[in-house]
């Protein structure tokens, strides 16, 4: 059985945690986890590609963008799922938000599953400039702008449902041969 490849792009660890939790949910399949920042991904011999990438300053992390740019042709032929991690996603129901829609459009992707999932807010961890940017984002979206809060917004049941969707799709693919 070919493995599912879970590729992640993370700076502060939440997209990585989400990728690891997804791997646990998908444990009936062989799964390989790969950090796009430090490892090169061998996508050819995999059953499916799942990309988990966080948003910073309005865009997904550069290693994720580079991956989509460099592998556009192969990705068009393979089952692809994407989870986009951001703070603005805390307001949504998991369906693709503006960041994810833009990513899909720009790289002409056709994922069979696409999730916008909330990440974490960790003011004490941010430097001065980042803190001001996040305070602005939170103020604009009605969240805490105190510069002190530390909150995990990730909706884990939403991730479990995403994993179920992936499993169902792959089972169907497998059954179709
Ligand atoms: C410097 C910085 C910029 C960010 N920019 C955005 C943004 O533009 N929009 C948004 O919704 N969330 C933004 N976030 C929130 C992150 O997407 C969120 O904290 C996520 O959990 C980070 O994932 P990571 O821990 O995998 O890096 C930003 C966070 C930081 C630290």
Tab-separated table of C-alpha atoms and ligand atoms in Angstrom:
chain	number	residue	atom	x	y	z
A	1	UNK	CA	0.000	0.000	0.000
A	2	UNK	CA	1.418	3.399	-0.959
A	3	UNK	CA	1.709	5.840	1.959
A	4	UNK	CA	-0.219	9.038	2.470
A	5	UNK	CA	2.212	11.923	2.542
A	6	UNK	CA	1.425	14.688	5.024
A	7	UNK	CA	3.505	17.766	4.302
A	8	UNK	CA	3.440	20.667	6.708
A	9	UNK	CA	4.651	24.257	6.884
A	10	UNK	CA	4.708	25.682	10.397
A	11	UNK	CA	6.572	28.382	12.321
A	12	UNK	CA	5.250	28.258	15.858
A	13	UNK	CA	4.269	24.579	15.882
A	14	UNK	CA	0.466	24.565	15.517
A	15	UNK	CA	0.318	23.451	11.855
A	16	UNK	CA	2.836	20.763	12.815
A	17	UNK	CA	0.604	19.617	15.709
A	18	UNK	CA	-2.373	19.556	13.346
A	19	UNK	CA	-0.379	17.476	10.820
A	20	UNK	CA	0.659	15.042	13.580
A	21	UNK	CA	-2.915	14.692	14.836
A	22	UNK	CA	-4.102	14.074	11.285
A	23	UNK	CA	-1.504	11.304	10.989
A	24	UNK	CA	-2.976	9.682	14.129
A	25	UNK	CA	-6.514	9.892	12.682
A	26	UNK	CA	-5.322	8.275	9.446
A	27	UNK	CA	-3.574	5.411	11.226
A	28	UNK	CA	-5.239	2.685	9.162
A	29	UNK	CA	-2.975	3.841	6.310
A	30	UNK	CA	0.795	4.074	6.214
A	31	UNK	CA	1.540	7.760	6.737
A	32	UNK	CA	4.711	9.775	6.203
A	33	UNK	CA	5.114	13.199	7.773
A	34	UNK	CA	7.419	15.726	6.197
A	35	UNK	CA	8.394	19.259	7.198
A	36	UNK	CA	8.494	21.282	3.979
A	37	UNK	CA	11.042	23.639	5.517
A	38	UNK	CA	13.698	21.007	6.125
A	39	UNK	CA	12.877	17.921	4.045
A	40	UNK	CA	12.318	17.357	0.354
A	41	UNK	CA	9.083	15.550	-0.424
A	42	UNK	CA	8.966	12.448	-2.669
A	43	UNK	CA	5.417	12.821	-3.890
A	44	UNK	CA	5.445	10.373	-6.785
A	45	UNK	CA	5.039	7.135	-4.862
A	46	UNK	CA	2.234	8.188	-2.531
A	47	UNK	CA	-1.491	7.403	-2.379
A	48	UNK	CA	-2.381	11.005	-1.563
A	49	UNK	CA	-0.802	14.309	-0.602
A	50	UNK	CA	-2.075	16.314	2.321
A	51	UNK	CA	-0.627	19.776	2.836
A	52	UNK	CA	-1.068	21.527	6.184
A	53	UNK	CA	0.206	25.100	6.074
A	54	UNK	CA	-0.205	28.118	8.317
A	55	UNK	CA	-0.843	31.716	7.300
A	56	UNK	CA	1.450	34.586	8.219
A	57	UNK	CA	0.969	38.150	7.077
A	58	UNK	CA	-1.898	37.218	4.788
A	59	UNK	CA	-0.142	34.396	2.948
A	60	UNK	CA	0.650	30.745	3.467
A	61	UNK	CA	4.243	30.095	4.490
A	62	UNK	CA	6.736	30.394	1.611
A	63	UNK	CA	7.825	26.734	1.650
A	64	UNK	CA	4.208	25.678	1.054
A	65	UNK	CA	3.809	28.165	-1.804
A	66	UNK	CA	7.068	26.955	-3.305
A	67	UNK	CA	5.924	23.337	-3.033
A	68	UNK	CA	2.688	24.079	-4.919
A	69	UNK	CA	4.582	26.070	-7.548
A	70	UNK	CA	7.202	23.385	-8.140
A	71	UNK	CA	4.818	20.408	-8.188
A	72	UNK	CA	1.730	21.834	-9.888
A	73	UNK	CA	1.787	19.331	-12.763
A	74	UNK	CA	2.114	16.200	-10.597
A	75	UNK	CA	-0.395	17.471	-8.042
A	76	UNK	CA	-3.002	17.812	-10.778
A	77	UNK	CA	-2.799	14.016	-11.284
A	78	UNK	CA	-2.953	13.019	-7.598
A	79	UNK	CA	-5.477	13.040	-4.770
A	80	UNK	CA	-4.744	16.242	-2.853
A	81	UNK	CA	-6.156	17.610	0.409
A	82	UNK	CA	-5.249	20.935	2.016
A	83	UNK	CA	-5.628	22.269	5.553
A	84	UNK	CA	-4.963	25.976	5.970
A	85	UNK	CA	-4.216	27.190	9.514
A	86	UNK	CA	-4.930	30.776	10.538
A	87	UNK	CA	-6.464	32.847	13.315
A	88	UNK	CA	-9.242	34.215	11.132
A	89	UNK	CA	-10.441	30.642	10.521
A	90	UNK	CA	-11.724	30.588	14.133
A	91	UNK	CA	-14.774	32.465	12.854
A	92	UNK	CA	-15.594	29.953	10.127
A	93	UNK	CA	-17.165	26.505	9.847
A	94	UNK	CA	-14.117	24.880	8.254
A	95	UNK	CA	-15.020	25.645	4.655
A	96	UNK	CA	-12.277	27.395	2.660
A	97	UNK	CA	-11.779	31.022	3.711
A	98	UNK	CA	-10.254	33.798	1.605
A	99	UNK	CA	-6.646	32.651	2.158
A	100	UNK	CA	-7.376	29.097	1.084
A	101	UNK	CA	-9.565	30.082	-1.866
A	102	UNK	CA	-6.769	32.355	-3.100
A	103	UNK	CA	-4.183	29.577	-2.740
A	104	UNK	CA	-6.367	27.102	-4.667
A	105	UNK	CA	-7.068	29.635	-7.397
A	106	UNK	CA	-3.484	30.888	-7.760
A	107	UNK	CA	-2.025	27.409	-8.135
A	108	UNK	CA	-4.995	25.986	-10.034
A	109	UNK	CA	-5.381	23.181	-7.506
A	110	UNK	CA	-8.283	20.721	-7.313
A	111	UNK	CA	-8.219	19.300	-3.778
A	112	UNK	CA	-10.853	16.685	-2.955
A	113	UNK	CA	-10.907	18.104	0.599
A	114	UNK	CA	-10.031	21.623	1.756
A	115	UNK	CA	-10.226	22.852	5.342
A	116	UNK	CA	-9.640	26.242	6.934
A	117	UNK	CA	-8.855	25.524	10.559
A	118	UNK	CA	-8.033	27.869	13.419
A	119	UNK	CA	-4.551	28.004	14.917
A	120	UNK	CA	-3.318	29.535	18.144
A	121	UNK	CA	-2.923	32.981	19.599
A	122	UNK	CA	0.158	33.350	21.754
A	123	UNK	CA	0.908	37.021	22.475
A	124	UNK	CA	3.733	36.414	24.998
A	125	UNK	CA	5.616	34.497	22.279
A	126	UNK	CA	5.505	37.305	19.673
A	127	UNK	CA	8.088	40.025	19.173
A	128	UNK	CA	6.917	43.655	19.333
A	129	UNK	CA	6.056	44.079	15.638
A	130	UNK	CA	4.314	40.693	15.263
A	131	UNK	CA	2.316	41.457	18.404
A	132	UNK	CA	1.026	44.718	16.901
A	133	UNK	CA	0.035	42.938	13.670
A	134	UNK	CA	-1.813	40.200	15.542
A	135	UNK	CA	-3.521	42.741	17.791
A	136	UNK	CA	-4.785	44.474	14.664
A	137	UNK	CA	-6.031	41.193	13.130
A	138	UNK	CA	-7.777	40.286	16.387
A	139	UNK	CA	-9.309	43.748	16.781
A	140	UNK	CA	-10.628	43.601	13.210
A	141	UNK	CA	-12.135	40.160	13.785
A	142	UNK	CA	-13.526	40.755	17.277
A	143	UNK	CA	-10.955	38.745	19.253
A	144	UNK	CA	-8.741	39.572	22.253
A	145	UNK	CA	-6.323	42.404	21.435
A	146	UNK	CA	-4.854	42.675	24.966
A	147	UNK	CA	-1.376	41.582	23.915
A	148	UNK	CA	-1.365	38.963	26.711
A	149	UNK	CA	-3.769	36.149	25.810
A	150	UNK	CA	-2.618	32.667	24.959
A	151	UNK	CA	-5.482	30.677	23.379
A	152	UNK	CA	-5.650	27.556	21.251
A	153	UNK	CA	-8.614	28.006	18.883
A	154	UNK	CA	-8.064	24.817	16.882
A	155	UNK	CA	-11.332	22.930	16.437
A	156	UNK	CA	-10.109	19.339	16.805
A	157	UNK	CA	-13.468	17.692	15.951
A	158	UNK	CA	-13.337	19.669	12.680
A	159	UNK	CA	-9.959	18.045	11.983
A	160	UNK	CA	-11.360	14.596	12.798
A	161	UNK	CA	-14.165	15.179	10.264
A	162	UNK	CA	-11.569	16.245	7.678
A	163	UNK	CA	-9.632	13.018	8.345
A	164	UNK	CA	-12.835	11.007	7.858
A	165	UNK	CA	-13.430	12.697	4.528
A	166	UNK	CA	-9.884	11.809	3.446
A	167	UNK	CA	-10.268	8.189	4.535
A	168	UNK	CA	-13.607	7.834	2.731
A	169	UNK	CA	-12.121	9.272	-0.456
A	170	UNK	CA	-9.075	6.986	-0.357
A	171	UNK	CA	-11.189	3.891	0.379
A	172	UNK	CA	-13.297	4.725	-2.657
A	173	UNK	CA	-10.155	5.243	-4.783
A	174	UNK	CA	-8.751	1.947	-3.533
A	175	UNK	CA	-12.027	0.095	-4.268
A	176	UNK	CA	-12.136	1.583	-7.793
A	177	UNK	CA	-8.608	0.233	-8.317
B	1	LIG	C1	3.650	37.032	12.568
B	1	LIG	C2	2.309	36.387	12.405
B	1	LIG	C3	1.468	36.761	11.374
B	1	LIG	C4	0.204	36.170	11.242
B	1	LIG	N1	-0.606	36.573	10.231
B	1	LIG	C5	-1.860	36.079	10.160
B	1	LIG	C6	-2.760	36.550	9.157
B	1	LIG	O1	-2.412	37.342	8.298
B	1	LIG	N2	-4.025	36.065	9.179
B	1	LIG	C7	-4.455	35.150	10.113
B	1	LIG	O2	-5.615	34.769	10.083
B	1	LIG	N3	-3.613	34.659	11.043
B	1	LIG	C8	-2.333	35.103	11.087
B	1	LIG	N4	-1.475	34.643	12.039
B	1	LIG	C9	-1.924	33.579	12.948
B	1	LIG	C10	-1.301	32.228	12.609
B	1	LIG	O3	-1.782	31.740	11.371
B	1	LIG	C11	-1.617	31.243	13.735
B	1	LIG	O4	-1.018	31.709	14.923
B	1	LIG	C12	-1.161	29.831	13.471
B	1	LIG	O5	-1.543	29.017	14.560
B	1	LIG	C13	0.343	29.768	13.259
B	1	LIG	O6	0.683	28.469	12.864
B	1	LIG	P1	2.113	27.828	13.204
B	1	LIG	O7	2.154	27.698	14.717
B	1	LIG	O8	2.087	26.513	12.542
B	1	LIG	O9	3.157	28.761	12.669
B	1	LIG	C14	-0.215	35.174	12.166
B	1	LIG	C15	0.649	34.791	13.213
B	1	LIG	C16	1.898	35.388	13.329
B	1	LIG	C17	2.803	34.958	14.464
